Amino acid sequence: MNGMLPVVALGKVDLRYFLELRTILDADMVALAATRAEPGQLDQTNQCITRHEQCGEDSLKAAACDLESHYLVAEATQNPFLTQLYVIFKDTFRFALHDIVSTMGIEHALYYYRKLLAAFQSHNAAEARTVMQAHIQDTVNCFQTERGTAEDE
């Protein structure tokens, strides 16, 4: 854990690195979750989406729901290492997700979360992976357009 403290202590998250992490991790994580998600986890994910829909323009609440969605996906993998990533990096992820939600709004995430839930319900790993890849790529494209390709140059 001590080796991770500098990353956690950065305060400002460089979204390039956060989105790179998500590109590497999230697509395979949702595919695994699609094959392992249990009915109770699907219910929790659906409830989280409902709470997310009720956030309106409150980007802090929306970012918290976004983080919860990611955590629920990690839990659905049944892999404790993936779940712990979200515990360890919770504050860093929340900060980055708030930045994303503040820029893109909540409808972007909700569109993909609904599609992911459908893939989970049908246990379709390939569809879950494709949906997540599209979600991340749309986010990357938005930030490249919004801020240019290099955030802090």
mmCIF file of C-alpha atoms in Angstrom:
data_model
loop_
_atom_site.group_PDB
_atom_site.id
_atom_site.type_symbol
_atom_site.label_atom_id
_atom_site.label_comp_id
_atom_site.label_asym_id
_atom_site.label_seq_id
_atom_site.Cartn_x
_atom_site.Cartn_y
_atom_site.Cartn_z
ATOM 1 C CA MET A 1 0.000 0.000 0.000
ATOM 2 C CA ASN A 2 2.846 2.448 0.742
ATOM 3 C CA GLY A 3 3.920 2.320 -2.893
ATOM 4 C CA MET A 4 0.470 3.608 -3.880
ATOM 5 C CA LEU A 5 0.435 6.593 -1.543
ATOM 6 C CA PRO A 6 2.049 9.023 -4.028
ATOM 7 C CA VAL A 7 -0.697 8.287 -6.569
ATOM 8 C CA VAL A 8 -3.441 8.703 -3.990
ATOM 9 C CA ALA A 9 -1.844 11.854 -2.548
ATOM 10 C CA LEU A 10 -1.599 13.640 -5.896
ATOM 11 C CA GLY A 11 -4.848 15.467 -5.308
ATOM 12 C CA LYS A 12 -5.381 16.448 -8.938
ATOM 13 C CA VAL A 13 -5.877 13.428 -11.133
ATOM 14 C CA ASP A 14 -4.499 13.537 -14.646
ATOM 15 C CA LEU A 15 -7.457 12.153 -16.587
ATOM 16 C CA ARG A 16 -5.190 10.768 -19.303
ATOM 17 C CA TYR A 17 -3.829 8.241 -16.830
ATOM 18 C CA PHE A 18 -7.201 7.542 -15.260
ATOM 19 C CA LEU A 19 -8.767 6.861 -18.661
ATOM 20 C CA GLU A 20 -5.780 4.754 -19.630
ATOM 21 C CA LEU A 21 -6.308 2.651 -16.502
ATOM 22 C CA ARG A 22 -9.981 2.295 -17.362
ATOM 23 C CA THR A 23 -9.137 1.276 -20.926
ATOM 24 C CA ILE A 24 -6.907 -1.488 -19.608
ATOM 25 C CA LEU A 25 -9.103 -2.639 -16.732
ATOM 26 C CA ASP A 26 -12.779 -1.881 -17.233
ATOM 27 C CA ALA A 27 -13.592 -3.733 -20.472
ATOM 28 C CA ASP A 28 -12.309 -7.044 -19.151
ATOM 29 C CA MET A 29 -13.796 -6.394 -15.727
ATOM 30 C CA VAL A 30 -17.324 -5.908 -17.101
ATOM 31 C CA ALA A 31 -16.944 -9.016 -19.260
ATOM 32 C CA LEU A 32 -16.056 -11.051 -16.186
ATOM 33 C CA ALA A 33 -18.874 -9.441 -14.197
ATOM 34 C CA ALA A 34 -21.362 -10.345 -16.935
ATOM 35 C CA THR A 35 -20.503 -14.015 -16.523
ATOM 36 C CA ARG A 36 -20.563 -13.982 -12.710
ATOM 37 C CA ALA A 37 -23.150 -11.412 -11.619
ATOM 38 C CA GLU A 38 -25.757 -12.829 -9.279
ATOM 39 C CA PRO A 39 -29.406 -11.716 -9.221
ATOM 40 C CA GLY A 40 -28.944 -9.640 -6.054
ATOM 41 C CA GLN A 41 -26.040 -7.798 -7.641
ATOM 42 C CA LEU A 42 -28.125 -7.072 -10.719
ATOM 43 C CA ASP A 43 -30.817 -5.638 -8.443
ATOM 44 C CA GLN A 44 -28.241 -3.447 -6.665
ATOM 45 C CA THR A 45 -26.927 -2.208 -9.999
ATOM 46 C CA ASN A 46 -30.435 -1.378 -11.164
ATOM 47 C CA GLN A 47 -31.115 0.521 -7.923
ATOM 48 C CA CYS A 48 -27.861 2.422 -8.355
ATOM 49 C CA ILE A 49 -28.873 3.437 -11.873
ATOM 50 C CA THR A 50 -32.206 4.673 -10.478
ATOM 51 C CA ARG A 51 -30.398 6.778 -7.846
ATOM 52 C CA HIS A 52 -28.062 8.065 -10.556
ATOM 53 C CA GLU A 53 -31.054 9.150 -12.663
ATOM 54 C CA GLN A 54 -32.332 11.198 -9.701
ATOM 55 C CA CYS A 55 -29.116 13.210 -9.316
ATOM 56 C CA GLY A 56 -30.155 15.819 -11.839
ATOM 57 C CA GLU A 57 -27.408 18.405 -12.214
ATOM 58 C CA ASP A 58 -25.739 17.579 -8.882
ATOM 59 C CA SER A 59 -22.336 16.450 -10.145
ATOM 60 C CA LEU A 60 -21.085 15.435 -6.686
ATOM 61 C CA LYS A 61 -23.999 13.053 -6.152
ATOM 62 C CA ALA A 62 -23.719 11.805 -9.722
ATOM 63 C CA ALA A 63 -19.986 11.127 -9.274
ATOM 64 C CA ALA A 64 -20.755 9.182 -6.085
ATOM 65 C CA CYS A 65 -23.319 7.077 -7.979
ATOM 66 C CA ASP A 66 -20.838 6.622 -10.809
ATOM 67 C CA LEU A 67 -18.216 5.363 -8.367
ATOM 68 C CA GLU A 68 -20.778 3.061 -6.764
ATOM 69 C CA SER A 69 -21.597 1.631 -10.204
ATOM 70 C CA HIS A 70 -17.936 0.846 -10.813
ATOM 71 C CA TYR A 71 -17.631 -0.739 -7.378
ATOM 72 C CA LEU A 72 -20.734 -2.874 -7.954
ATOM 73 C CA VAL A 73 -19.262 -4.116 -11.233
ATOM 74 C CA ALA A 74 -16.032 -5.001 -9.434
ATOM 75 C CA GLU A 75 -18.028 -6.875 -6.784
ATOM 76 C CA ALA A 76 -19.947 -8.756 -9.479
ATOM 77 C CA THR A 77 -16.664 -10.186 -10.784
ATOM 78 C CA GLN A 78 -16.402 -12.136 -7.499
ATOM 79 C CA ASN A 79 -12.691 -11.214 -7.553
ATOM 80 C CA PRO A 80 -11.610 -9.572 -4.271
ATOM 81 C CA PHE A 81 -8.532 -7.976 -5.876
ATOM 82 C CA LEU A 82 -10.694 -6.015 -8.303
ATOM 83 C CA THR A 83 -13.035 -4.954 -5.517
ATOM 84 C CA GLN A 84 -10.083 -3.785 -3.412
ATOM 85 C CA LEU A 85 -8.828 -1.569 -6.242
ATOM 86 C CA TYR A 86 -11.962 0.519 -5.811
ATOM 87 C CA VAL A 87 -11.509 0.628 -2.038
ATOM 88 C CA ILE A 88 -7.848 1.651 -2.259
ATOM 89 C CA PHE A 89 -8.347 4.272 -4.968
ATOM 90 C CA LYS A 90 -11.825 5.425 -3.948
ATOM 91 C CA ASP A 91 -10.929 9.089 -3.437
ATOM 92 C CA THR A 92 -8.817 9.264 -6.593
ATOM 93 C CA PHE A 93 -11.571 7.623 -8.647
ATOM 94 C CA ARG A 94 -14.238 9.899 -7.134
ATOM 95 C CA PHE A 95 -12.207 12.993 -8.015
ATOM 96 C CA ALA A 96 -11.687 11.829 -11.607
ATOM 97 C CA LEU A 97 -15.311 10.765 -12.025
ATOM 98 C CA HIS A 98 -16.486 14.135 -10.692
ATOM 99 C CA ASP A 99 -14.357 15.837 -13.332
ATOM 100 C CA ILE A 100 -15.866 13.605 -16.021
ATOM 101 C CA VAL A 101 -19.468 14.083 -14.812
ATOM 102 C CA SER A 102 -18.963 17.853 -14.506
ATOM 103 C CA THR A 103 -17.831 17.978 -18.122
ATOM 104 C CA MET A 104 -20.098 15.396 -19.750
ATOM 105 C CA GLY A 105 -23.217 15.369 -17.569
ATOM 106 C CA ILE A 106 -24.971 12.242 -16.304
ATOM 107 C CA GLU A 107 -26.860 11.111 -19.402
ATOM 108 C CA HIS A 108 -23.665 9.862 -21.042
ATOM 109 C CA ALA A 109 -22.932 7.444 -18.211
ATOM 110 C CA LEU A 110 -26.570 6.414 -17.760
ATOM 111 C CA TYR A 111 -26.872 5.468 -21.426
ATOM 112 C CA TYR A 112 -23.975 3.029 -21.098
ATOM 113 C CA TYR A 113 -24.923 1.759 -17.625
ATOM 114 C CA ARG A 114 -28.358 0.758 -18.897
ATOM 115 C CA LYS A 115 -26.741 -1.132 -21.785
ATOM 116 C CA LEU A 116 -24.276 -2.783 -19.391
ATOM 117 C CA LEU A 117 -27.077 -3.880 -17.093
ATOM 118 C CA ALA A 118 -28.833 -5.515 -20.069
ATOM 119 C CA ALA A 119 -25.601 -7.336 -20.974
ATOM 120 C CA PHE A 120 -25.228 -8.482 -17.359
ATOM 121 C CA GLN A 121 -28.812 -9.699 -17.235
ATOM 122 C CA SER A 122 -28.217 -11.836 -20.327
ATOM 123 C CA HIS A 123 -24.724 -12.849 -19.090
ATOM 124 C CA ASN A 124 -23.303 -11.596 -22.390
ATOM 125 C CA ALA A 125 -19.596 -10.950 -21.736
ATOM 126 C CA ALA A 126 -18.827 -9.903 -25.316
ATOM 127 C CA GLU A 127 -21.601 -7.305 -25.324
ATOM 128 C CA ALA A 128 -20.546 -5.975 -21.913
ATOM 129 C CA ARG A 129 -16.962 -5.576 -23.150
ATOM 130 C CA THR A 130 -18.101 -3.810 -26.339
ATOM 131 C CA VAL A 131 -20.360 -1.431 -24.402
ATOM 132 C CA MET A 132 -17.604 -0.529 -21.952
ATOM 133 C CA GLN A 133 -15.057 0.008 -24.719
ATOM 134 C CA ALA A 134 -17.480 2.382 -26.444
ATOM 135 C CA HIS A 135 -18.192 4.179 -23.156
ATOM 136 C CA ILE A 136 -14.512 4.745 -22.450
ATOM 137 C CA GLN A 137 -13.751 5.788 -26.027
ATOM 138 C CA ASP A 138 -16.589 8.335 -25.966
ATOM 139 C CA THR A 139 -15.170 9.737 -22.735
ATOM 140 C CA VAL A 140 -11.652 9.910 -24.194
ATOM 141 C CA ASN A 141 -12.977 11.629 -27.319
ATOM 142 C CA CYS A 142 -14.891 14.168 -25.251
ATOM 143 C CA PHE A 143 -11.832 15.120 -23.241
ATOM 144 C CA GLN A 144 -9.594 15.276 -26.290
ATOM 145 C CA THR A 145 -12.088 17.677 -27.852
ATOM 146 C CA GLU A 146 -12.692 19.599 -24.624
ATOM 147 C CA ARG A 147 -9.119 19.896 -23.373
ATOM 148 C CA GLY A 148 -6.862 18.781 -26.193
ATOM 149 C CA THR A 149 -4.793 15.604 -26.185
ATOM 150 C CA ALA A 150 -2.453 16.673 -23.405
ATOM 151 C CA GLU A 151 -4.144 17.929 -20.287
ATOM 152 C CA ASP A 152 -1.353 19.706 -18.417
ATOM 153 C CA GLU A 153 0.955 20.950 -21.151
#
